[in-house]
Short mmCIF file of C-alpha atoms in Angstrom, two decimals:
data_model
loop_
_atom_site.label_atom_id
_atom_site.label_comp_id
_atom_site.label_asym_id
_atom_site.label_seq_id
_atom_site.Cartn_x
_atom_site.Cartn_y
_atom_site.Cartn_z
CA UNK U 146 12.71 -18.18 34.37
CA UNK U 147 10.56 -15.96 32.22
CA UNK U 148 10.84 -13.93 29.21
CA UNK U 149 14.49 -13.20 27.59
CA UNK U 150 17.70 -14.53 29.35
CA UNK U 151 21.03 -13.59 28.51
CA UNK U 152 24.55 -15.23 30.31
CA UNK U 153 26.76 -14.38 30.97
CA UNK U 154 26.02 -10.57 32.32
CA UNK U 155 29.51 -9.71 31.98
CA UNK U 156 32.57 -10.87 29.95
CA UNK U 157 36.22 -9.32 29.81
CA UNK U 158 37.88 -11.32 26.91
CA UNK U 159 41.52 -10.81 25.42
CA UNK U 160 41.70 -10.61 21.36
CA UNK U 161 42.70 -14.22 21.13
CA UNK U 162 40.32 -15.83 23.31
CA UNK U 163 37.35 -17.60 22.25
CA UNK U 164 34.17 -17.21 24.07
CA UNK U 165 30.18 -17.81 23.96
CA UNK U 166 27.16 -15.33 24.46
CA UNK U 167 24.12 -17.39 25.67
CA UNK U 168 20.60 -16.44 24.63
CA UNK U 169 17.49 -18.02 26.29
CA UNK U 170 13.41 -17.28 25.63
CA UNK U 171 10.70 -18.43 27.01
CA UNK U 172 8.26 -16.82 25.38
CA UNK U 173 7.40 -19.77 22.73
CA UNK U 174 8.55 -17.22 20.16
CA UNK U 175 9.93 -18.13 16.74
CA UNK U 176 12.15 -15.25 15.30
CA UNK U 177 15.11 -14.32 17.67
CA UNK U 178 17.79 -11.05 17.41
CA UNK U 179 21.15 -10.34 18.07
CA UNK U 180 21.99 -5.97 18.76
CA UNK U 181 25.49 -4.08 19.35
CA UNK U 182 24.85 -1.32 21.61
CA UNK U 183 27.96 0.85 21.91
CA UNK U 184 28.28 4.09 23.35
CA UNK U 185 26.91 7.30 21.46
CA UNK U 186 25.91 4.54 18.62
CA UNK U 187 22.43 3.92 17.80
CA UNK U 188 21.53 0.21 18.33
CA UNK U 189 22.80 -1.89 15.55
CA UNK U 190 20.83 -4.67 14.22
CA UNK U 191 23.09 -7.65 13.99
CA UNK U 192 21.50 -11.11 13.06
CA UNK U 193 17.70 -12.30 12.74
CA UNK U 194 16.63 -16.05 13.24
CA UNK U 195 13.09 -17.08 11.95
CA UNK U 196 12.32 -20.50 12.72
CA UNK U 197 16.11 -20.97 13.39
CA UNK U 198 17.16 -19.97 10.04
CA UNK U 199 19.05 -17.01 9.47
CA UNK U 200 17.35 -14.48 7.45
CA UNK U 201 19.71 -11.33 8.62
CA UNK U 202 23.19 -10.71 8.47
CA UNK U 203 23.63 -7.58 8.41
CA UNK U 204 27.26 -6.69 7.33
CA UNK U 205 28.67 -7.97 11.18
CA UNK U 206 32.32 -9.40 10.29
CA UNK U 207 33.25 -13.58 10.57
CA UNK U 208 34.22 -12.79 14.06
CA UNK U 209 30.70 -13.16 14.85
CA UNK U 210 29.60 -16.28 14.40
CA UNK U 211 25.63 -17.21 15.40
CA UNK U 212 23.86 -20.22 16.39
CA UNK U 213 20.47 -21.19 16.86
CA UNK U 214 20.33 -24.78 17.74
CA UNK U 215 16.32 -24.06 18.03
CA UNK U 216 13.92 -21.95 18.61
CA UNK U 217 14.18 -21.10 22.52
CA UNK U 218 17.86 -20.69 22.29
CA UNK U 219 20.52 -18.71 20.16
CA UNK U 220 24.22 -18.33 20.56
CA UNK U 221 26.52 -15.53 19.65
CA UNK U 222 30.50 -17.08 19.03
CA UNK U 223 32.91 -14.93 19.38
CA UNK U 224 36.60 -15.16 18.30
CA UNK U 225 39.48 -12.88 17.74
CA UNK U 226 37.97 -9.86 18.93
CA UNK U 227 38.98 -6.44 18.59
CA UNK U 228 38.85 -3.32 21.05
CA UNK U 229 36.31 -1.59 19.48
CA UNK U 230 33.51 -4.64 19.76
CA UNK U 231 33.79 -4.28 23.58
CA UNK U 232 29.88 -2.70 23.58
CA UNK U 233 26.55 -4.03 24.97
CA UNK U 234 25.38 -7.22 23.26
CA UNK U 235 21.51 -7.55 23.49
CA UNK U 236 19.42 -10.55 22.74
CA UNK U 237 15.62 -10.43 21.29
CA UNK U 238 12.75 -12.33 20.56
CA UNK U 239 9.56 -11.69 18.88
CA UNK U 240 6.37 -13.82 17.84
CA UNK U 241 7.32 -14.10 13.54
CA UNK U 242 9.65 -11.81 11.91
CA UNK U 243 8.31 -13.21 8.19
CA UNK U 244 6.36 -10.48 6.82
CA UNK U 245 3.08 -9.21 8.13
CA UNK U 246 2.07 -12.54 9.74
CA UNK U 247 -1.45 -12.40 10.51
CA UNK U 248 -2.51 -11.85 14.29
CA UNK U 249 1.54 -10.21 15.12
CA UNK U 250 2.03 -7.17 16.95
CA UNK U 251 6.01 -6.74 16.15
CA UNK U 252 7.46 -5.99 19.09
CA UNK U 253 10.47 -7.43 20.52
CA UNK U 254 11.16 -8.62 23.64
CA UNK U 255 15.14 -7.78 25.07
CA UNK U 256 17.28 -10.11 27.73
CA UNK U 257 19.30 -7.88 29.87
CA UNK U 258 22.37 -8.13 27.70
CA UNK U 259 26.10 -8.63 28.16
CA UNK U 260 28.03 -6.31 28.58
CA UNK U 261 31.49 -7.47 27.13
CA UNK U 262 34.46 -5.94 27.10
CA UNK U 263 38.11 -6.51 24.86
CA UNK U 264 40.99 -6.11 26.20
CA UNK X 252 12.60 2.66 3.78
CA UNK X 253 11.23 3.38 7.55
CA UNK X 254 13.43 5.41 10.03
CA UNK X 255 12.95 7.60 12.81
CA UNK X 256 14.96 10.54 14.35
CA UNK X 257 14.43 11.67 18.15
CA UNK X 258 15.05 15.46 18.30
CA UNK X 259 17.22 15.93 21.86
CA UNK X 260 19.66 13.18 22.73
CA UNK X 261 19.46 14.39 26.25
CA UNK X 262 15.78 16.00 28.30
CA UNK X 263 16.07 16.56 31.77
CA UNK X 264 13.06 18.22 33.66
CA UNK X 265 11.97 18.50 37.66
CA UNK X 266 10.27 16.07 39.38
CA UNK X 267 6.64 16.36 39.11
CA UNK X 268 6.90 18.12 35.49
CA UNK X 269 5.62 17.49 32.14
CA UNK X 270 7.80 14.58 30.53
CA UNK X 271 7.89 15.00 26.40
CA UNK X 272 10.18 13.29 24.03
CA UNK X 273 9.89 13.63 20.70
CA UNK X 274 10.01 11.43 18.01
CA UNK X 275 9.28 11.73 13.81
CA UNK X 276 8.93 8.73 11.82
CA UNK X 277 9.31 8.26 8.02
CA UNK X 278 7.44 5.59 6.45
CA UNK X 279 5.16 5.27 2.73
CA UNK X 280 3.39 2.80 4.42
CA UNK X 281 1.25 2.82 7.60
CA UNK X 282 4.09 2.89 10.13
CA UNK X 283 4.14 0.35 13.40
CA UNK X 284 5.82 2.51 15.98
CA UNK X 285 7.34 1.76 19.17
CA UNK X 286 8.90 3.34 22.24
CA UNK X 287 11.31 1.42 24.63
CA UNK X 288 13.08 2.30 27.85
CA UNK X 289 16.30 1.15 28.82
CA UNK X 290 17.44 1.67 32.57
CA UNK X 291 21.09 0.99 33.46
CA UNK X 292 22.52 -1.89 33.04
CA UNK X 293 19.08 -3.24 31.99
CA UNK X 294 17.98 -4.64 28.31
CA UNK X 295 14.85 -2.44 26.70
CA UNK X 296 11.47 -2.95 27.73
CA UNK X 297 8.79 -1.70 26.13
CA UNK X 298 6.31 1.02 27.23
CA UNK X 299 4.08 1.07 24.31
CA UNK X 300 3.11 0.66 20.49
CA UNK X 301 1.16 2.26 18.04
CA UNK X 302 -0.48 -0.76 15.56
CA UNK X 303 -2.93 1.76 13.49
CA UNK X 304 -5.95 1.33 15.82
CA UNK X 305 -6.11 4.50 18.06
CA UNK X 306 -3.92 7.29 17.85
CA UNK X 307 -3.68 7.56 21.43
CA UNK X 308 -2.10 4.76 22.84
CA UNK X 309 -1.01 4.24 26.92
CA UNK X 310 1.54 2.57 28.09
CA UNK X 311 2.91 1.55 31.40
CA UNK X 312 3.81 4.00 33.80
CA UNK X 313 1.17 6.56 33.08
CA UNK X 314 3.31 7.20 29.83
CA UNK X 315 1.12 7.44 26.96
CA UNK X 316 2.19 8.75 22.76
CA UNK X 317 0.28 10.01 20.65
CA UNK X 318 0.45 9.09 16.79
CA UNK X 319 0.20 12.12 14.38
CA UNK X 320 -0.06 11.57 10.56
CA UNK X 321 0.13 14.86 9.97
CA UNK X 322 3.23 15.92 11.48
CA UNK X 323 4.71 12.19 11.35
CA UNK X 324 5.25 12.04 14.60
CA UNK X 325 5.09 10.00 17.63
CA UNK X 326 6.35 11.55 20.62
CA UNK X 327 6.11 10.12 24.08
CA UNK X 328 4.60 12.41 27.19
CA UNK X 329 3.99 12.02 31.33
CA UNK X 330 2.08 14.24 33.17
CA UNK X 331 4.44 14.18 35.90
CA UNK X 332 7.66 12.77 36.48
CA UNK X 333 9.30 10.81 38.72
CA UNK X 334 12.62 10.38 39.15
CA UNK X 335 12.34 6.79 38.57
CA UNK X 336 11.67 7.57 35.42
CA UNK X 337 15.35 8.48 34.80
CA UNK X 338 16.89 6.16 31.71
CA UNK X 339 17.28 6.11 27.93
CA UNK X 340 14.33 6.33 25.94
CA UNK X 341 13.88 4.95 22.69
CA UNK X 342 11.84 5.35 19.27
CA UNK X 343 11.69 2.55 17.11
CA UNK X 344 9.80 1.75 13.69
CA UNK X 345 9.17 -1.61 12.24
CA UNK X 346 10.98 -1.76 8.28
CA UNK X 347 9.77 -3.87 6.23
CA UNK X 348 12.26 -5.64 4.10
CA UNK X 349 13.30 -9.05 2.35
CA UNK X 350 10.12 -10.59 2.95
CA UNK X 351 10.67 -9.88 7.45
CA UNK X 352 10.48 -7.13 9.61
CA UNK X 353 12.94 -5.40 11.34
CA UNK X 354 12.75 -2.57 14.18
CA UNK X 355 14.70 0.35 13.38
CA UNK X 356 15.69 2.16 16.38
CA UNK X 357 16.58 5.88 16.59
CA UNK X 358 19.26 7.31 18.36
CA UNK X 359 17.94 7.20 21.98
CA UNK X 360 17.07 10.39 23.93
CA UNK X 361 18.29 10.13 27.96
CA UNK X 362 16.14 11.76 30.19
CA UNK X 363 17.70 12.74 33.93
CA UNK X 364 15.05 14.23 36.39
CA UNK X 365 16.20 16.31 39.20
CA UNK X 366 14.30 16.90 42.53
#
């Protein structure tokens, strides 16, 4: 496998199940990104992981829960879902995100993303 | 902070015509600017950045953008389309915040190209 994997590709969930978004690089990258992409939204920046700590939580509610066990993998938790989170989930990596690290170009790298939906 | 806005949220041209999507930026600082494409069902890949070295930067798929201080903008252009070249295309600016970056992505513009 190269580059960004995501599993699974699809997932139809009811509000009261409990289910996993898998996020795989192998790209020897150390920051990693979680997006929402829903219909006629702009992509939504979710959670950043730099050297598996969070540095980014950007506003997403407790029914999101991360995990980055290390640096080639992250985890998206998902519980009690509602209707309106059935979107596009993508998963990111990129060389640092600290701030201007010498040598870094930036720019992420995507998985193909899940596409989940809540039923 | 750094944003962009992509004027059109939908192109669609002929085969074999000039592709252009726009794209303005907003930044105090010397912007890092990005266009992605997205086909369906597919993540974003990238086609190209703009890192302050030349203004005219190529991508892949004989797209190239060119960066303009002056009008802050970066829009994306193909001589000639194909209509593989059908998907979402979109603008993205790194933000600078907290001590990381971030890419800030616009709204997307989806361009269809018809035989």
């Amino acid at each position: 496998e190269t580059g960004v994997t995501q599993t699974p590709r699809h997932l139809v969930m009811g509000m009261t199940n409990k289910k996993s978004l898998k996020c795989e690089q192998h790209l020897g990258h150390n920051a990693m990104y979680w997006y929402k992409q829903s219909a006629k939204k702009p992509l939504e920046l979710m959670f950043v992981y730099s050297l598996e700590e969070r540095v980014e939580n950007n506003s997403v509610p407790s029914r999101f829960s991360p995990e980055c066990p290390n640096s080639s993998h992250l985890f998206l938790h998902l519980h009690t879902l509602q209707p309106e989170d059935s979107a596009l989930y993508l998963c990111a990596s990129s060389q640092d995100a600290a701030l201007a690290t010498l040598g870094s170009s930036y720019e992420q790298y995507f998985g193909p993303g899940t596409r989940l939906t809540v039923t | 902070a750094q944003s962009v806005t992509q004027l059109g949220s939908h192109v669609s041209v002929s085969e074999g015509a000039l592709v252009l999507l726009r794209c303005n930026y907003s930044s105090s600082v010397p912007p890092y600017l990005f266009w992605y494409v997205q086909y369906p069902n597919q993540g974003l890949q990238l086609l190209l950045k703009y890192t302050s070295a030349a203004t005219l930067v190529k991508g892949i798929n004989d797209f190239e953008a060119e960066f303009k201080k002056s009008e802050t903008s970066f829009h994306l252009t193909k001589p000639s389309a194909h209509m593989s070249d059908a998907a979402e295309y979109f603008c993205a600016v790194i933000r600078f915040s907290g001590g990381y970056n971030k890419l800030i992505f616009g709204a997307g513009t989806r361009l269809a190209v018809h035989p």
